[in-house]
Amino acid sequence: MDSIGDRYHEYTKIRRGRVPEVKARRAAGVFRLPEPLPEEGMGIWECIAKRRSVREYSPLPLSLEELSQLLWACQGITEPYFRLRAAPSAGALYPLETYVVVNNVEKLERGVYRYLVEEHALEMRLRGDLRRSIASAALEQEFIADAGAVFVWTAVPERTKSRYGERGWRYIYKDAAHACANLYLAAVALELGCCAIGACFDDEVNQLLGIDGVTETVVYLASVGRRLP
Ligand SMILES: Cc1cc2nc3c(=O)[nH]c(=O)nc-3n(C[C@H](O)[C@H](O)[C@H](O)COP(=O)(O)O)c2cc1C
């Protein structure tokens, strides 16, 4: 925790003094996701042309099929032999973990889930209504509470730093940007709205996910919801 990269990362965290209480209960359970359907949706050029950050969401829920497709687009396995994923990763070391704060998704209880890449499944970590907590931890950006789901990418820095040393931090953030870019385009293809979120009280997000902020720490978030008509 005293290398230059770790100190830089710690030094650039946004903090506040009072940490709001998170009202949720620990939970466990694995939920298989429906098979992703990559052939559905609009073409890539139209998706790129139409991509915008969308910060207003309808109160209608996301479907489990949509969530499955979005997770697959970010980090799903697309090459079965070497277990390569939809988004590129420096050295194929895959330092990212993907969590989903479920606010409003059909057939899923509200709470925090971790994406199990190999199983294409969700593991429930925390049960409860975290709409206010996640918006508050993301620098009080209120629109986040209205999103159907909030994607949170964390990094286990050692996975990348074990090969690349301190330069690994650069790659970790690039990995996260690739995952989020895929999420944006997949959301357009499904006619959903998405917004990248870099502004957060890092340790509040870490606390919400139940991670220590050192061996695993938040690096990026994105909200997704149904667009307003
Ligand atoms: C690294 C990064 C962090 C961002 N953080 C936020 C954020 O915290 N809140 C937000 O509303 N938008 C955030 N955005 C979205 C940008 O504001 C948005 O991409 C920009 O205004 C351009 O608009 P467009 O995405 O519609 O093209 C972020 C984008 C990036 C790439």
PDB file of C-alpha atoms and ligand atoms in Angstrom:
ATOM      1  CA  MET A   1       0.000   0.000   0.000  1.00  0.00           C
ATOM      2  CA  ASP A   2       3.028   2.327  -0.148  1.00  0.00           C
ATOM      3  CA  SER A   3       3.992   2.037  -3.799  1.00  0.00           C
ATOM      4  CA  ILE A   4       3.701   5.197  -5.898  1.00  0.00           C
ATOM      5  CA  GLY A   5       0.711   3.828  -7.832  1.00  0.00           C
ATOM      6  CA  ASP A   6      -1.172   2.798  -4.698  1.00  0.00           C
ATOM      7  CA  ARG A   7      -0.456   6.162  -3.051  1.00  0.00           C
ATOM      8  CA  TYR A   8      -1.620   8.009  -6.188  1.00  0.00           C
ATOM      9  CA  HIS A   9      -4.839   5.995  -6.213  1.00  0.00           C
ATOM     10  CA  GLU A  10      -5.451   6.620  -2.511  1.00  0.00           C
ATOM     11  CA  TYR A  11      -4.596  10.334  -2.802  1.00  0.00           C
ATOM     12  CA  THR A  12      -7.078  10.946  -5.646  1.00  0.00           C
ATOM     13  CA  LYS A  13     -10.078   9.400  -3.854  1.00  0.00           C
ATOM     14  CA  ILE A  14     -13.002  11.763  -3.223  1.00  0.00           C
ATOM     15  CA  ARG A  15     -13.954  11.657   0.471  1.00  0.00           C
ATOM     16  CA  ARG A  16     -16.416  13.177   2.858  1.00  0.00           C
ATOM     17  CA  GLY A  17     -16.414  13.076   6.643  1.00  0.00           C
ATOM     18  CA  ARG A  18     -19.813  11.639   7.477  1.00  0.00           C
ATOM     19  CA  VAL A  19     -20.457   8.216   6.015  1.00  0.00           C
ATOM     20  CA  PRO A  20     -24.206   7.508   5.629  1.00  0.00           C
ATOM     21  CA  GLU A  21     -25.512   4.269   7.100  1.00  0.00           C
ATOM     22  CA  VAL A  22     -26.357   1.575   4.580  1.00  0.00           C
ATOM     23  CA  LYS A  23     -29.588  -0.204   5.483  1.00  0.00           C
ATOM     24  CA  ALA A  24     -29.353  -3.615   3.876  1.00  0.00           C
ATOM     25  CA  ARG A  25     -28.836  -7.193   4.960  1.00  0.00           C
ATOM     26  CA  ARG A  26     -26.105  -9.633   3.946  1.00  0.00           C
ATOM     27  CA  ALA A  27     -27.454 -12.208   1.547  1.00  0.00           C
ATOM     28  CA  ALA A  28     -26.312 -15.157  -0.494  1.00  0.00           C
ATOM     29  CA  GLY A  29     -27.603 -17.094  -3.450  1.00  0.00           C
ATOM     30  CA  VAL A  30     -26.676 -17.604  -7.092  1.00  0.00           C
ATOM     31  CA  PHE A  31     -29.096 -16.780  -9.906  1.00  0.00           C
ATOM     32  CA  ARG A  32     -28.487 -18.124 -13.370  1.00  0.00           C
ATOM     33  CA  LEU A  33     -29.032 -15.476 -16.036  1.00  0.00           C
ATOM     34  CA  PRO A  34     -30.937 -16.188 -19.268  1.00  0.00           C
ATOM     35  CA  GLU A  35     -28.698 -17.004 -22.223  1.00  0.00           C
ATOM     36  CA  PRO A  36     -27.536 -13.798 -23.948  1.00  0.00           C
ATOM     37  CA  LEU A  37     -29.033 -13.227 -27.400  1.00  0.00           C
ATOM     38  CA  PRO A  38     -26.282 -11.370 -29.269  1.00  0.00           C
ATOM     39  CA  GLU A  39     -28.096 -11.376 -32.599  1.00  0.00           C
ATOM     40  CA  GLU A  40     -30.857  -9.047 -31.386  1.00  0.00           C
ATOM     41  CA  GLY A  41     -30.833  -5.254 -31.576  1.00  0.00           C
ATOM     42  CA  MET A  42     -29.731  -2.549 -34.015  1.00  0.00           C
ATOM     43  CA  GLY A  43     -26.502  -2.537 -36.026  1.00  0.00           C
ATOM     44  CA  ILE A  44     -23.171  -1.271 -34.696  1.00  0.00           C
ATOM     45  CA  TRP A  45     -22.985   1.913 -36.802  1.00  0.00           C
ATOM     46  CA  GLU A  46     -26.403   3.057 -35.730  1.00  0.00           C
ATOM     47  CA  CYS A  47     -25.542   2.266 -32.095  1.00  0.00           C
ATOM     48  CA  ILE A  48     -22.404   4.423 -32.288  1.00  0.00           C
ATOM     49  CA  ALA A  49     -24.273   7.265 -33.970  1.00  0.00           C
ATOM     50  CA  LYS A  50     -27.111   7.166 -31.434  1.00  0.00           C
ATOM     51  CA  ARG A  51     -25.043   6.742 -28.241  1.00  0.00           C
ATOM     52  CA  ARG A  52     -25.600   9.532 -25.709  1.00  0.00           C
ATOM     53  CA  SER A  53     -25.414   9.697 -21.929  1.00  0.00           C
ATOM     54  CA  VAL A  54     -28.980   9.316 -20.702  1.00  0.00           C
ATOM     55  CA  ARG A  55     -29.811  10.547 -17.187  1.00  0.00           C
ATOM     56  CA  GLU A  56     -33.600  10.332 -17.145  1.00  0.00           C
ATOM     57  CA  TYR A  57     -35.268   6.957 -16.731  1.00  0.00           C
ATOM     58  CA  SER A  58     -38.795   5.636 -16.850  1.00  0.00           C
ATOM     59  CA  PRO A  59     -40.112   3.864 -13.716  1.00  0.00           C
ATOM     60  CA  LEU A  60     -40.651   0.696 -15.804  1.00  0.00           C
ATOM     61  CA  PRO A  61     -38.255  -2.114 -14.812  1.00  0.00           C
ATOM     62  CA  LEU A  62     -35.456  -3.636 -16.851  1.00  0.00           C
ATOM     63  CA  SER A  63     -36.044  -7.263 -17.803  1.00  0.00           C
ATOM     64  CA  LEU A  64     -33.743 -10.055 -16.682  1.00  0.00           C
ATOM     65  CA  GLU A  65     -33.002 -10.761 -20.359  1.00  0.00           C
ATOM     66  CA  GLU A  66     -31.824  -7.163 -20.842  1.00  0.00           C
ATOM     67  CA  LEU A  67     -29.614  -7.317 -17.749  1.00  0.00           C
ATOM     68  CA  SER A  68     -28.173 -10.620 -18.955  1.00  0.00           C
ATOM     69  CA  GLN A  69     -27.372  -9.131 -22.353  1.00  0.00           C
ATOM     70  CA  LEU A  70     -25.757  -6.029 -20.814  1.00  0.00           C
ATOM     71  CA  LEU A  71     -23.537  -8.073 -18.488  1.00  0.00           C
ATOM     72  CA  TRP A  72     -22.497 -10.328 -21.338  1.00  0.00           C
ATOM     73  CA  ALA A  73     -21.632  -7.287 -23.471  1.00  0.00           C
ATOM     74  CA  CYS A  74     -19.356  -5.877 -20.723  1.00  0.00           C
ATOM     75  CA  GLN A  75     -17.545  -8.945 -19.475  1.00  0.00           C
ATOM     76  CA  GLY A  76     -19.148 -12.116 -20.877  1.00  0.00           C
ATOM     77  CA  ILE A  77     -17.078 -15.004 -22.240  1.00  0.00           C
ATOM     78  CA  THR A  78     -16.912 -14.831 -26.035  1.00  0.00           C
ATOM     79  CA  GLU A  79     -14.093 -17.322 -26.672  1.00  0.00           C
ATOM     80  CA  PRO A  80     -14.566 -20.601 -24.851  1.00  0.00           C
ATOM     81  CA  TYR A  81     -11.060 -22.105 -25.069  1.00  0.00           C
ATOM     82  CA  PHE A  82      -8.944 -19.292 -23.578  1.00  0.00           C
ATOM     83  CA  ARG A  83     -11.955 -17.819 -21.757  1.00  0.00           C
ATOM     84  CA  LEU A  84     -11.525 -14.449 -23.488  1.00  0.00           C
ATOM     85  CA  ARG A  85     -14.186 -11.823 -22.831  1.00  0.00           C
ATOM     86  CA  ALA A  86     -16.333  -9.342 -24.773  1.00  0.00           C
ATOM     87  CA  ALA A  87     -14.117  -6.399 -23.725  1.00  0.00           C
ATOM     88  CA  PRO A  88     -10.326  -6.412 -24.164  1.00  0.00           C
ATOM     89  CA  SER A  89      -8.019  -6.597 -21.149  1.00  0.00           C
ATOM     90  CA  ALA A  90      -4.287  -5.856 -20.910  1.00  0.00           C
ATOM     91  CA  GLY A  91      -2.495  -9.217 -20.954  1.00  0.00           C
ATOM     92  CA  ALA A  92      -5.905 -10.956 -20.679  1.00  0.00           C
ATOM     93  CA  LEU A  93      -5.453 -10.614 -16.904  1.00  0.00           C
ATOM     94  CA  TYR A  94      -9.021  -9.393 -16.265  1.00  0.00           C
ATOM     95  CA  PRO A  95      -8.568  -7.260 -13.134  1.00  0.00           C
ATOM     96  CA  LEU A  96     -12.230  -6.155 -13.129  1.00  0.00           C
ATOM     97  CA  GLU A  97     -15.156  -7.459 -11.141  1.00  0.00           C
ATOM     98  CA  THR A  98     -18.645  -6.331 -12.141  1.00  0.00           C
ATOM     99  CA  TYR A  99     -21.269  -5.664  -9.485  1.00  0.00           C
ATOM    100  CA  VAL A 100     -24.847  -4.634 -10.142  1.00  0.00           C
ATOM    101  CA  VAL A 101     -26.916  -2.588  -7.727  1.00  0.00           C
ATOM    102  CA  VAL A 102     -30.383  -3.751  -8.672  1.00  0.00           C
ATOM    103  CA  ASN A 103     -32.935  -0.989  -8.192  1.00  0.00           C
ATOM    104  CA  ASN A 104     -35.677  -2.067 -10.575  1.00  0.00           C
ATOM    105  CA  VAL A 105     -35.220  -5.304 -12.516  1.00  0.00           C
ATOM    106  CA  GLU A 106     -38.004  -7.846 -13.110  1.00  0.00           C
ATOM    107  CA  LYS A 107     -37.640 -11.108 -11.143  1.00  0.00           C
ATOM    108  CA  LEU A 108     -34.690  -9.822  -9.076  1.00  0.00           C
ATOM    109  CA  GLU A 109     -34.876  -8.599  -5.512  1.00  0.00           C
ATOM    110  CA  ARG A 110     -33.307  -5.230  -4.820  1.00  0.00           C
ATOM    111  CA  GLY A 111     -29.740  -5.417  -3.589  1.00  0.00           C
ATOM    112  CA  VAL A 112     -26.124  -5.830  -4.641  1.00  0.00           C
ATOM    113  CA  TYR A 113     -25.094  -8.691  -6.918  1.00  0.00           C
ATOM    114  CA  ARG A 114     -21.720  -9.782  -8.275  1.00  0.00           C
ATOM    115  CA  TYR A 115     -21.488 -11.037 -11.853  1.00  0.00           C
ATOM    116  CA  LEU A 116     -20.022 -14.542 -12.016  1.00  0.00           C
ATOM    117  CA  VAL A 117     -18.380 -14.413 -15.421  1.00  0.00           C
ATOM    118  CA  GLU A 118     -17.691 -18.141 -15.813  1.00  0.00           C
ATOM    119  CA  GLU A 119     -21.233 -19.158 -14.894  1.00  0.00           C
ATOM    120  CA  HIS A 120     -22.981 -16.167 -16.496  1.00  0.00           C
ATOM    121  CA  ALA A 121     -24.838 -15.845 -13.216  1.00  0.00           C
ATOM    122  CA  LEU A 122     -25.405 -13.319 -10.444  1.00  0.00           C
ATOM    123  CA  GLU A 123     -24.410 -13.890  -6.854  1.00  0.00           C
ATOM    124  CA  MET A 124     -26.480 -11.901  -4.376  1.00  0.00           C
ATOM    125  CA  ARG A 125     -24.287 -10.141  -1.812  1.00  0.00           C
ATOM    126  CA  LEU A 126     -26.620  -7.713  -0.076  1.00  0.00           C
ATOM    127  CA  ARG A 127     -30.403  -7.528   0.052  1.00  0.00           C
ATOM    128  CA  GLY A 128     -32.187  -4.180   0.384  1.00  0.00           C
ATOM    129  CA  ASP A 129     -33.292  -0.969  -1.259  1.00  0.00           C
ATOM    130  CA  LEU A 130     -30.019   0.811  -2.041  1.00  0.00           C
ATOM    131  CA  ARG A 131     -31.374   3.433  -4.444  1.00  0.00           C
ATOM    132  CA  ARG A 132     -30.569   6.343  -2.136  1.00  0.00           C
ATOM    133  CA  SER A 133     -27.315   4.836  -0.872  1.00  0.00           C
ATOM    134  CA  ILE A 134     -25.810   4.331  -4.328  1.00  0.00           C
ATOM    135  CA  ALA A 135     -26.933   7.794  -5.521  1.00  0.00           C
ATOM    136  CA  SER A 136     -25.494   9.341  -2.360  1.00  0.00           C
ATOM    137  CA  ALA A 137     -22.212   7.408  -2.716  1.00  0.00           C
ATOM    138  CA  ALA A 138     -22.008   8.649  -6.318  1.00  0.00           C
ATOM    139  CA  LEU A 139     -21.653  12.249  -5.139  1.00  0.00           C
ATOM    140  CA  GLU A 140     -25.403  12.703  -4.610  1.00  0.00           C
ATOM    141  CA  GLN A 141     -26.230  12.395  -8.312  1.00  0.00           C
ATOM    142  CA  GLU A 142     -29.963  11.916  -7.841  1.00  0.00           C
ATOM    143  CA  PHE A 143     -30.750  10.452 -11.267  1.00  0.00           C
ATOM    144  CA  ILE A 144     -28.846   7.300 -10.275  1.00  0.00           C
ATOM    145  CA  ALA A 145     -31.629   6.365  -7.821  1.00  0.00           C
ATOM    146  CA  ASP A 146     -34.050   6.160 -10.784  1.00  0.00           C
ATOM    147  CA  ALA A 147     -31.880   3.774 -12.826  1.00  0.00           C
ATOM    148  CA  GLY A 148     -33.058   0.167 -13.127  1.00  0.00           C
ATOM    149  CA  ALA A 149     -29.517  -1.027 -12.445  1.00  0.00           C
ATOM    150  CA  VAL A 150     -26.193   0.528 -11.546  1.00  0.00           C
ATOM    151  CA  PHE A 151     -23.096  -1.262 -12.821  1.00  0.00           C
ATOM    152  CA  VAL A 152     -20.060  -0.918 -10.566  1.00  0.00           C
ATOM    153  CA  TRP A 153     -16.676  -2.045 -11.798  1.00  0.00           C
ATOM    154  CA  THR A 154     -14.074  -2.787  -9.191  1.00  0.00           C
ATOM    155  CA  ALA A 155     -10.482  -3.809  -9.755  1.00  0.00           C
ATOM    156  CA  VAL A 156      -8.331  -6.359  -8.008  1.00  0.00           C
ATOM    157  CA  PRO A 157      -5.148  -4.415  -8.861  1.00  0.00           C
ATOM    158  CA  GLU A 158      -2.743  -7.247  -8.059  1.00  0.00           C
ATOM    159  CA  ARG A 159      -4.027  -9.266 -11.017  1.00  0.00           C
ATOM    160  CA  THR A 160      -2.590  -6.667 -13.407  1.00  0.00           C
ATOM    161  CA  LYS A 161       0.230  -5.267 -11.253  1.00  0.00           C
ATOM    162  CA  SER A 162       1.724  -8.734 -10.787  1.00  0.00           C
ATOM    163  CA  ARG A 163       2.768  -8.547 -14.451  1.00  0.00           C
ATOM    164  CA  TYR A 164       3.001  -4.829 -15.206  1.00  0.00           C
ATOM    165  CA  GLY A 165       3.948  -3.304 -11.848  1.00  0.00           C
ATOM    166  CA  GLU A 166       2.783   0.266 -11.191  1.00  0.00           C
ATOM    167  CA  ARG A 167       2.038   0.782 -14.887  1.00  0.00           C
ATOM    168  CA  GLY A 168      -0.752  -1.729 -14.286  1.00  0.00           C
ATOM    169  CA  TRP A 169      -2.961   1.033 -12.833  1.00  0.00           C
ATOM    170  CA  ARG A 170      -3.065   2.689 -16.263  1.00  0.00           C
ATOM    171  CA  TYR A 171      -4.245  -0.566 -17.818  1.00  0.00           C
ATOM    172  CA  ILE A 172      -6.855  -1.158 -15.130  1.00  0.00           C
ATOM    173  CA  TYR A 173      -8.615   2.113 -15.909  1.00  0.00           C
ATOM    174  CA  LYS A 174      -8.440   1.378 -19.633  1.00  0.00           C
ATOM    175  CA  ASP A 175      -9.985  -2.054 -19.031  1.00  0.00           C
ATOM    176  CA  ALA A 176     -12.840  -0.358 -17.150  1.00  0.00           C
ATOM    177  CA  ALA A 177     -13.367   2.144 -19.967  1.00  0.00           C
ATOM    178  CA  HIS A 178     -13.618  -0.709 -22.485  1.00  0.00           C
ATOM    179  CA  ALA A 179     -16.241  -2.474 -20.377  1.00  0.00           C
ATOM    180  CA  CYS A 180     -18.240   0.736 -20.022  1.00  0.00           C
ATOM    181  CA  ALA A 181     -18.013   1.524 -23.745  1.00  0.00           C
ATOM    182  CA  ASN A 182     -19.500  -1.896 -24.479  1.00  0.00           C
ATOM    183  CA  LEU A 183     -22.254  -1.215 -21.940  1.00  0.00           C
ATOM    184  CA  TYR A 184     -23.113   2.105 -23.612  1.00  0.00           C
ATOM    185  CA  LEU A 185     -23.411   0.484 -27.056  1.00  0.00           C
ATOM    186  CA  ALA A 186     -25.311  -2.556 -25.792  1.00  0.00           C
ATOM    187  CA  ALA A 187     -27.748  -0.224 -24.032  1.00  0.00           C
ATOM    188  CA  VAL A 188     -28.374   1.653 -27.293  1.00  0.00           C
ATOM    189  CA  ALA A 189     -28.952  -1.658 -29.118  1.00  0.00           C
ATOM    190  CA  LEU A 190     -31.581  -2.562 -26.510  1.00  0.00           C
ATOM    191  CA  GLU A 191     -33.090   0.954 -26.680  1.00  0.00           C
ATOM    192  CA  LEU A 192     -32.117   1.605 -23.058  1.00  0.00           C
ATOM    193  CA  GLY A 193     -30.383   4.645 -21.561  1.00  0.00           C
ATOM    194  CA  CYS A 194     -26.914   4.528 -19.991  1.00  0.00           C
ATOM    195  CA  CYS A 195     -24.626   7.029 -18.263  1.00  0.00           C
ATOM    196  CA  ALA A 196     -20.998   6.563 -17.199  1.00  0.00           C
ATOM    197  CA  ILE A 197     -20.256   7.724 -13.654  1.00  0.00           C
ATOM    198  CA  GLY A 198     -16.761   8.596 -12.568  1.00  0.00           C
ATOM    199  CA  ALA A 199     -17.717  10.842  -9.656  1.00  0.00           C
ATOM    200  CA  CYS A 200     -18.088   8.913  -6.417  1.00  0.00           C
ATOM    201  CA  PHE A 201     -17.012   8.799  -2.809  1.00  0.00           C
ATOM    202  CA  ASP A 202     -14.776   5.813  -3.442  1.00  0.00           C
ATOM    203  CA  ASP A 203     -14.811   4.318   0.036  1.00  0.00           C
ATOM    204  CA  GLU A 204     -18.577   4.684   0.355  1.00  0.00           C
ATOM    205  CA  VAL A 205     -19.035   2.630  -2.803  1.00  0.00           C
ATOM    206  CA  ASN A 206     -16.456   0.136  -1.498  1.00  0.00           C
ATOM    207  CA  GLN A 207     -18.307  -0.100   1.804  1.00  0.00           C
ATOM    208  CA  LEU A 208     -21.603  -0.639   0.029  1.00  0.00           C
ATOM    209  CA  LEU A 209     -20.095  -3.540  -1.925  1.00  0.00           C
ATOM    210  CA  GLY A 210     -18.380  -4.965   1.153  1.00  0.00           C
ATOM    211  CA  ILE A 211     -14.850  -4.692  -0.276  1.00  0.00           C
ATOM    212  CA  ASP A 212     -11.774  -3.267   1.469  1.00  0.00           C
ATOM    213  CA  GLY A 213     -10.800  -0.540  -1.054  1.00  0.00           C
ATOM    214  CA  VAL A 214      -7.194  -1.800  -1.182  1.00  0.00           C
ATOM    215  CA  THR A 215      -7.031  -5.382  -2.450  1.00  0.00           C
ATOM    216  CA  GLU A 216     -10.239  -4.601  -4.353  1.00  0.00           C
ATOM    217  CA  THR A 217     -11.510  -1.114  -5.061  1.00  0.00           C
ATOM    218  CA  VAL A 218     -14.135   0.690  -7.146  1.00  0.00           C
ATOM    219  CA  VAL A 219     -12.879   2.171 -10.438  1.00  0.00           C
ATOM    220  CA  TYR A 220     -15.981   3.104 -12.472  1.00  0.00           C
ATOM    221  CA  LEU A 221     -19.769   3.014 -12.459  1.00  0.00           C
ATOM    222  CA  ALA A 222     -22.608   3.337 -14.959  1.00  0.00           C
ATOM    223  CA  SER A 223     -26.366   3.642 -14.592  1.00  0.00           C
ATOM    224  CA  VAL A 224     -28.815   1.942 -16.960  1.00  0.00           C
ATOM    225  CA  GLY A 225     -32.544   2.365 -17.224  1.00  0.00           C
ATOM    226  CA  ARG A 226     -35.471   2.343 -19.550  1.00  0.00           C
ATOM    227  CA  ARG A 227     -35.700   5.548 -21.572  1.00  0.00           C
ATOM    228  CA  LEU A 228     -38.579   7.954 -21.106  1.00  0.00           C
ATOM    229  CA  PRO A 229     -41.060   7.699 -24.002  1.00  0.00           C
TER     230      PRO A 229
HETATM  231  C1  LIG B   1     -14.712   8.983 -17.251  1.00  0.00           C
HETATM  232  C2  LIG B   1     -16.105   9.542 -17.321  1.00  0.00           C
HETATM  233  C3  LIG B   1     -16.744   9.911 -16.158  1.00  0.00           C
HETATM  234  C4  LIG B   1     -18.058  10.419 -16.213  1.00  0.00           C
HETATM  235  N1  LIG B   1     -18.699  10.702 -15.035  1.00  0.00           N
HETATM  236  C5  LIG B   1     -19.962  11.167 -15.072  1.00  0.00           C
HETATM  237  C6  LIG B   1     -20.656  11.407 -13.861  1.00  0.00           C
HETATM  238  O1  LIG B   1     -20.157  11.178 -12.747  1.00  0.00           O
HETATM  239  N2  LIG B   1     -21.921  11.881 -13.957  1.00  0.00           N
HETATM  240  C7  LIG B   1     -22.550  12.104 -15.150  1.00  0.00           C
HETATM  241  O2  LIG B   1     -23.693  12.528 -15.158  1.00  0.00           O
HETATM  242  N3  LIG B   1     -21.893  11.877 -16.332  1.00  0.00           N
HETATM  243  C8  LIG B   1     -20.634  11.393 -16.318  1.00  0.00           C
HETATM  244  N4  LIG B   1     -19.985  11.097 -17.487  1.00  0.00           N
HETATM  245  C9  LIG B   1     -20.681  11.279 -18.792  1.00  0.00           C
HETATM  246  C10 LIG B   1     -20.180  12.531 -19.519  1.00  0.00           C
HETATM  247  O3  LIG B   1     -20.665  13.680 -18.853  1.00  0.00           O
HETATM  248  C11 LIG B   1     -20.645  12.493 -20.986  1.00  0.00           C
HETATM  249  O4  LIG B   1     -20.031  11.403 -21.636  1.00  0.00           O
HETATM  250  C12 LIG B   1     -20.302  13.781 -21.731  1.00  0.00           C
HETATM  251  O5  LIG B   1     -21.061  14.865 -21.219  1.00  0.00           O
HETATM  252  C13 LIG B   1     -20.545  13.682 -23.241  1.00  0.00           C
HETATM  253  O6  LIG B   1     -21.905  13.373 -23.507  1.00  0.00           O
HETATM  254  P1  LIG B   1     -22.348  12.030 -24.285  1.00  0.00           P
HETATM  255  O7  LIG B   1     -21.869  10.846 -23.467  1.00  0.00           O
HETATM  256  O8  LIG B   1     -23.842  12.105 -24.360  1.00  0.00           O
HETATM  257  O9  LIG B   1     -21.702  12.051 -25.631  1.00  0.00           O
HETATM  258  C14 LIG B   1     -18.709  10.584 -17.472  1.00  0.00           C
HETATM  259  C15 LIG B   1     -18.042  10.197 -18.645  1.00  0.00           C
HETATM  260  C16 LIG B   1     -16.774   9.662 -18.573  1.00  0.00           C
HETATM  261  C17 LIG B   1     -16.111   9.205 -19.844  1.00  0.00           C
END
